[in-house]
């Protein structure tokens, strides 16, 4: 049985109910950035990353692999990030976490309830 309080969303029955998104899991700070066009002093259009939001998040590594392509070694890791719902987040954005830049591959709004967003991200880093 699920019920909705004005301030919080709960799941469970009676005294066994618990918050759907625990504050303890959201212990990391991330920045969401969007790609925008701007003009330089010569009037040329150039694209730059602009901060969209800074939020608390849960960052969980899912997998990692190394690729050897074109005589260069590349490391890829897949990460799942869980944040509170923020309207407007899409796959054209990126996530900055510590000194890592992560591309957003998929954005999932579980059950379309606007409680949390699950971001599937990929870090692509050249090793050698």
XYZ file of N, CA and C in Angstrom:
384
model
N 0.842 -1.177 0.000
C 0.000 0.000 0.000
C 0.886 1.238 0.000
N 0.708 2.111 -0.908
C 1.494 3.346 -0.989
C 0.574 4.530 -0.729
N 1.063 5.522 -0.015
C 0.279 6.722 0.225
C 1.159 7.941 0.107
N 0.544 9.082 -0.097
C 1.265 10.307 -0.389
C 1.002 11.342 0.692
N 2.040 11.759 1.375
C 1.962 12.875 2.311
C 2.305 14.129 1.499
N 1.890 15.299 1.941
C 2.149 16.524 1.181
C 3.642 16.752 0.957
N 4.474 16.436 1.955
C 5.896 16.740 1.838
C 6.738 15.553 1.416
N 6.320 14.316 1.731
C 7.137 13.147 1.456
C 6.309 12.041 0.836
N 6.978 11.197 0.073
C 6.343 10.030 -0.519
C 6.815 8.804 0.268
N 5.883 7.934 0.673
C 6.219 6.765 1.461
C 5.743 5.496 0.775
N 6.370 4.397 1.120
C 5.948 3.096 0.627
C 5.955 2.130 1.809
N 5.018 1.203 1.853
C 4.969 0.226 2.932
C 3.616 0.219 3.606
N 3.531 -0.483 4.724
C 2.275 -0.593 5.453
C 2.474 -0.163 6.887
N 1.532 0.584 7.440
C 1.520 0.962 8.850
C 2.836 1.519 9.339
N 3.343 0.959 10.441
C 4.580 1.459 11.036
C 5.817 1.020 10.261
N 5.634 0.183 9.244
C 6.761 -0.297 8.439
C 7.038 0.604 7.232
N 6.361 1.738 7.125
C 6.569 2.613 5.969
C 7.904 3.313 6.075
N 8.515 3.571 4.930
C 9.809 4.229 4.876
C 9.853 5.155 3.662
N 10.709 6.178 3.677
C 10.795 7.074 2.529
C 11.296 6.332 1.290
N 10.794 6.717 0.124
C 11.249 6.106 -1.121
C 12.685 6.486 -1.460
N 13.108 7.678 -1.086
C 14.443 8.152 -1.407
C 15.105 8.621 -0.118
N 15.991 7.823 0.402
C 16.635 8.114 1.681
C 17.702 9.200 1.520
N 17.689 10.170 2.423
C 18.658 11.268 2.366
C 20.080 10.764 2.580
N 20.235 9.663 3.321
C 21.563 9.114 3.592
C 22.267 8.610 2.348
N 21.506 8.150 1.357
C 22.112 7.664 0.113
C 22.614 8.810 -0.758
N 22.033 9.984 -0.624
C 22.392 11.124 -1.471
C 23.550 11.893 -0.833
N 24.710 11.252 -0.750
C 25.840 11.837 -0.027
C 26.874 12.503 -0.927
N 26.689 12.456 -2.224
C 27.629 13.076 -3.158
C 27.019 14.346 -3.754
N 27.864 15.305 -4.111
C 27.404 16.510 -4.815
C 27.846 16.404 -6.262
N 26.907 16.634 -7.171
C 27.215 16.613 -8.595
C 26.697 17.895 -9.231
N 27.254 18.203 -10.401
C 26.751 19.316 -11.211
C 26.204 18.755 -12.509
N 25.028 19.221 -12.877
C 24.459 18.919 -14.184
C 24.759 20.100 -15.080
N 25.298 19.819 -16.263
C 25.629 20.887 -17.196
C 24.931 20.659 -18.520
N 24.583 21.764 -19.165
C 23.945 21.711 -20.471
C 24.833 22.417 -21.485
N 24.729 22.008 -22.739
C 25.537 22.545 -23.828
C 24.776 23.715 -24.450
N 25.340 24.909 -24.426
C 24.668 26.069 -25.006
C 25.572 26.736 -26.037
N 24.970 27.492 -26.928
C 25.715 28.246 -27.928
C 25.911 29.671 -27.438
N 27.100 30.191 -27.636
C 27.364 31.590 -27.299
C 28.229 32.169 -28.412
N 28.298 33.485 -28.462
C 29.102 34.149 -29.493
C 30.329 34.771 -28.845
N 31.467 34.620 -29.535
C 32.689 35.236 -29.026
C 32.788 36.681 -29.522
N 33.905 37.344 -29.255
C 34.050 38.766 -29.599
C 34.045 39.016 -31.106
N 34.314 37.966 -31.909
C 34.291 38.113 -33.363
C 32.928 37.773 -33.965
N 31.974 37.414 -33.130
C 30.640 37.066 -33.605
C 30.505 35.618 -34.019
N 31.553 34.837 -33.830
C 31.490 33.424 -34.173
C 30.723 32.670 -33.085
N 29.940 31.712 -33.526
C 29.181 30.919 -32.570
C 30.058 29.794 -32.044
N 30.063 29.637 -30.728
C 30.810 28.535 -30.134
C 29.956 27.899 -29.044
N 30.162 26.630 -28.834
C 29.364 25.900 -27.852
C 30.172 25.728 -26.577
N 29.520 25.995 -25.440
C 30.170 25.878 -24.138
C 29.234 25.152 -23.172
N 29.818 24.545 -22.138
C 29.031 23.898 -21.098
C 28.648 24.932 -20.058
N 27.392 24.942 -19.679
C 26.875 25.873 -18.681
C 26.217 25.077 -17.554
N 26.402 25.528 -16.310
C 25.806 24.836 -15.166
C 24.284 24.915 -15.229
N 23.628 23.786 -15.064
C 22.173 23.686 -15.055
C 21.663 23.575 -13.617
N 22.297 22.702 -12.825
C 21.901 22.515 -11.425
C 23.022 21.825 -10.669
N 23.086 22.089 -9.368
C 23.984 21.353 -8.482
C 23.108 20.662 -7.452
N 23.206 19.334 -7.384
C 22.298 18.548 -6.553
C 23.047 17.469 -5.776
N 22.379 16.932 -4.764
C 22.895 15.778 -4.025
C 22.521 14.516 -4.791
N 23.404 13.511 -4.740
C 23.169 12.319 -5.548
C 23.773 11.084 -4.910
N 23.278 9.950 -5.357
C 23.871 8.655 -5.053
C 24.599 8.212 -6.321
N 25.886 7.923 -6.204
C 26.690 7.531 -7.364
C 27.157 6.099 -7.146
N 26.729 5.191 -8.033
C 27.049 3.776 -7.905
C 27.670 3.258 -9.200
N 28.928 2.813 -9.156
C 29.537 2.229 -10.352
C 28.864 0.907 -10.712
N 28.583 0.701 -11.997
C 27.941 -0.529 -12.440
C 28.934 -1.479 -13.102
N 29.751 -0.964 -14.027
C 30.711 -1.824 -14.710
C 31.839 -0.982 -15.278
N 32.884 -1.652 -15.696
C 34.002 -0.968 -16.322
C 34.658 -1.883 -17.340
N 35.288 -1.304 -18.338
C 35.998 -2.113 -19.330
C 37.066 -1.265 -20.000
N 38.014 -1.929 -20.593
C 39.071 -1.248 -21.342
C 38.986 -1.678 -22.793
N 39.161 -0.733 -23.684
C 39.094 -0.994 -25.115
C 40.413 -0.618 -25.761
N 40.827 -1.397 -26.752
C 42.012 -1.063 -27.511
C 41.559 -0.782 -28.931
N 41.533 0.493 -29.299
C 41.071 0.899 -30.628
C 42.027 1.935 -31.188
N 42.374 1.775 -32.457
C 43.265 2.706 -33.156
C 44.566 2.900 -32.386
N 45.104 1.809 -31.870
C 46.371 1.785 -31.142
C 46.375 2.706 -29.921
N 45.200 2.892 -29.320
C 45.095 3.656 -28.085
C 44.244 2.874 -27.105
N 44.628 2.923 -25.848
C 43.884 2.234 -24.807
C 42.878 3.197 -24.210
N 41.614 2.796 -24.147
C 40.543 3.622 -23.592
C 39.901 2.879 -22.423
N 39.557 3.607 -21.397
C 38.840 3.020 -20.261
C 37.435 3.591 -20.239
N 36.455 2.722 -20.076
C 35.059 3.139 -19.984
C 34.474 2.584 -18.700
N 33.703 3.383 -18.011
C 32.985 2.873 -16.848
C 31.551 3.372 -16.912
N 30.635 2.510 -16.484
C 29.221 2.835 -16.467
C 28.810 3.096 -15.019
N 28.063 4.178 -14.817
C 27.690 4.617 -13.475
C 26.196 4.898 -13.449
N 25.538 4.505 -12.345
C 24.139 4.878 -12.135
C 24.110 5.972 -11.076
N 23.446 7.078 -11.403
C 23.316 8.205 -10.483
C 21.839 8.394 -10.171
N 21.524 8.507 -8.890
C 20.145 8.732 -8.463
C 20.079 10.115 -7.822
N 19.155 10.948 -8.314
C 18.969 12.297 -7.769
C 17.484 12.525 -7.515
N 17.176 13.530 -6.704
C 15.781 13.938 -6.565
C 15.326 14.520 -7.902
N 14.046 14.490 -8.160
C 13.506 14.925 -9.442
C 13.861 16.384 -9.728
N 14.412 16.616 -10.907
C 14.702 17.955 -11.413
C 14.128 18.005 -12.823
N 13.237 18.936 -13.061
C 12.611 19.031 -14.377
C 13.616 19.520 -15.413
N 13.580 18.926 -16.589
C 14.404 19.381 -17.698
C 15.684 18.599 -17.917
N 15.985 17.619 -17.112
C 17.208 16.825 -17.287
C 17.016 15.905 -18.484
N 18.005 15.882 -19.395
C 17.907 15.039 -20.585
C 19.275 14.496 -20.980
N 19.313 13.727 -22.053
C 20.547 13.058 -22.479
C 21.515 13.982 -23.211
N 21.128 15.214 -23.451
C 22.038 16.177 -24.076
C 22.951 16.834 -23.037
N 22.757 16.487 -21.776
C 23.534 17.086 -20.686
C 24.671 16.163 -20.269
N 25.493 16.680 -19.347
C 26.546 15.866 -18.766
C 26.572 16.100 -17.261
N 27.263 15.206 -16.560
C 27.381 15.270 -15.107
C 28.846 15.471 -14.753
N 29.121 16.400 -13.846
C 30.460 16.559 -13.294
C 30.435 16.003 -11.881
N 31.271 14.990 -11.642
C 31.381 14.366 -10.331
C 32.855 14.288 -9.976
N 33.231 15.013 -8.929
C 34.635 15.174 -8.541
C 35.378 15.714 -9.754
N 36.404 15.025 -10.261
C 37.087 15.536 -11.452
C 36.692 14.766 -12.709
N 35.598 14.006 -12.633
C 35.140 13.197 -13.759
C 34.015 13.895 -14.513
N 33.990 13.675 -15.810
C 32.911 14.153 -16.664
C 32.182 12.926 -17.199
N 30.871 12.861 -16.970
C 30.077 11.701 -17.361
C 29.005 12.110 -18.364
N 28.900 11.367 -19.451
C 27.841 11.586 -20.434
C 26.586 10.856 -19.975
N 25.433 11.518 -20.061
C 24.166 10.894 -19.680
C 23.636 10.094 -20.867
N 23.495 8.778 -20.680
C 22.987 7.906 -21.742
C 21.472 7.733 -21.675
N 20.926 7.715 -20.446
C 19.494 7.482 -20.289
C 19.002 8.142 -19.006
N 17.818 8.731 -19.059
C 17.182 9.345 -17.893
C 15.871 8.602 -17.642
N 15.706 8.075 -16.419
C 14.505 7.319 -16.082
C 13.797 7.964 -14.895
N 12.511 8.284 -15.079
C 11.654 8.805 -14.021
C 10.748 7.653 -13.609
N 11.127 6.924 -12.546
C 10.417 5.704 -12.150
C 8.931 5.960 -11.943
N 8.112 5.198 -12.623
C 6.651 5.260 -12.541
C 6.086 6.647 -12.839
N 6.872 7.537 -13.437
C 6.439 8.899 -13.762
C 5.854 9.608 -12.549
N 6.460 9.390 -11.376
C 5.945 9.974 -10.128
C 6.669 11.257 -9.740
N 7.693 11.649 -10.487
C 8.451 12.878 -10.234
C 9.037 12.928 -8.815
N 9.563 11.799 -8.363
C 10.218 11.726 -7.064
C 11.728 11.692 -7.244
N 12.182 10.791 -8.107
C 13.620 10.614 -8.315
C 13.910 10.383 -9.789
N 15.104 10.749 -10.205
C 15.588 10.458 -11.551
C 16.760 9.500 -11.441
N 16.757 8.483 -12.291
C 17.851 7.524 -12.371
C 18.599 7.828 -13.661
N 19.859 8.216 -13.541
C 20.671 8.578 -14.700
C 21.681 7.469 -14.966
N 21.655 6.924 -16.165
C 22.666 5.954 -16.579
C 23.724 6.751 -17.329
N 24.941 6.742 -16.801
C 26.006 7.584 -17.345
C 27.212 6.760 -17.741
N 28.020 7.314 -18.640
C 29.240 6.660 -19.081
C 30.384 7.643 -19.002
N 31.463 7.193 -18.384
C 32.687 7.987 -18.356
C 33.608 7.412 -19.418
N 34.105 8.274 -20.274
C 35.006 7.829 -21.330
C 36.315 8.586 -21.138
N 37.353 7.847 -20.831
C 38.622 8.458 -20.482
C 39.745 7.774 -21.238
N 40.593 8.569 -21.857
C 41.737 8.015 -22.578
C 42.864 7.772 -21.590
N 43.344 6.526 -21.526
C 44.363 6.149 -20.562
C 45.766 6.366 -21.117
N 46.041 5.881 -22.341
C 47.386 5.996 -22.928
C 47.315 6.712 -24.251
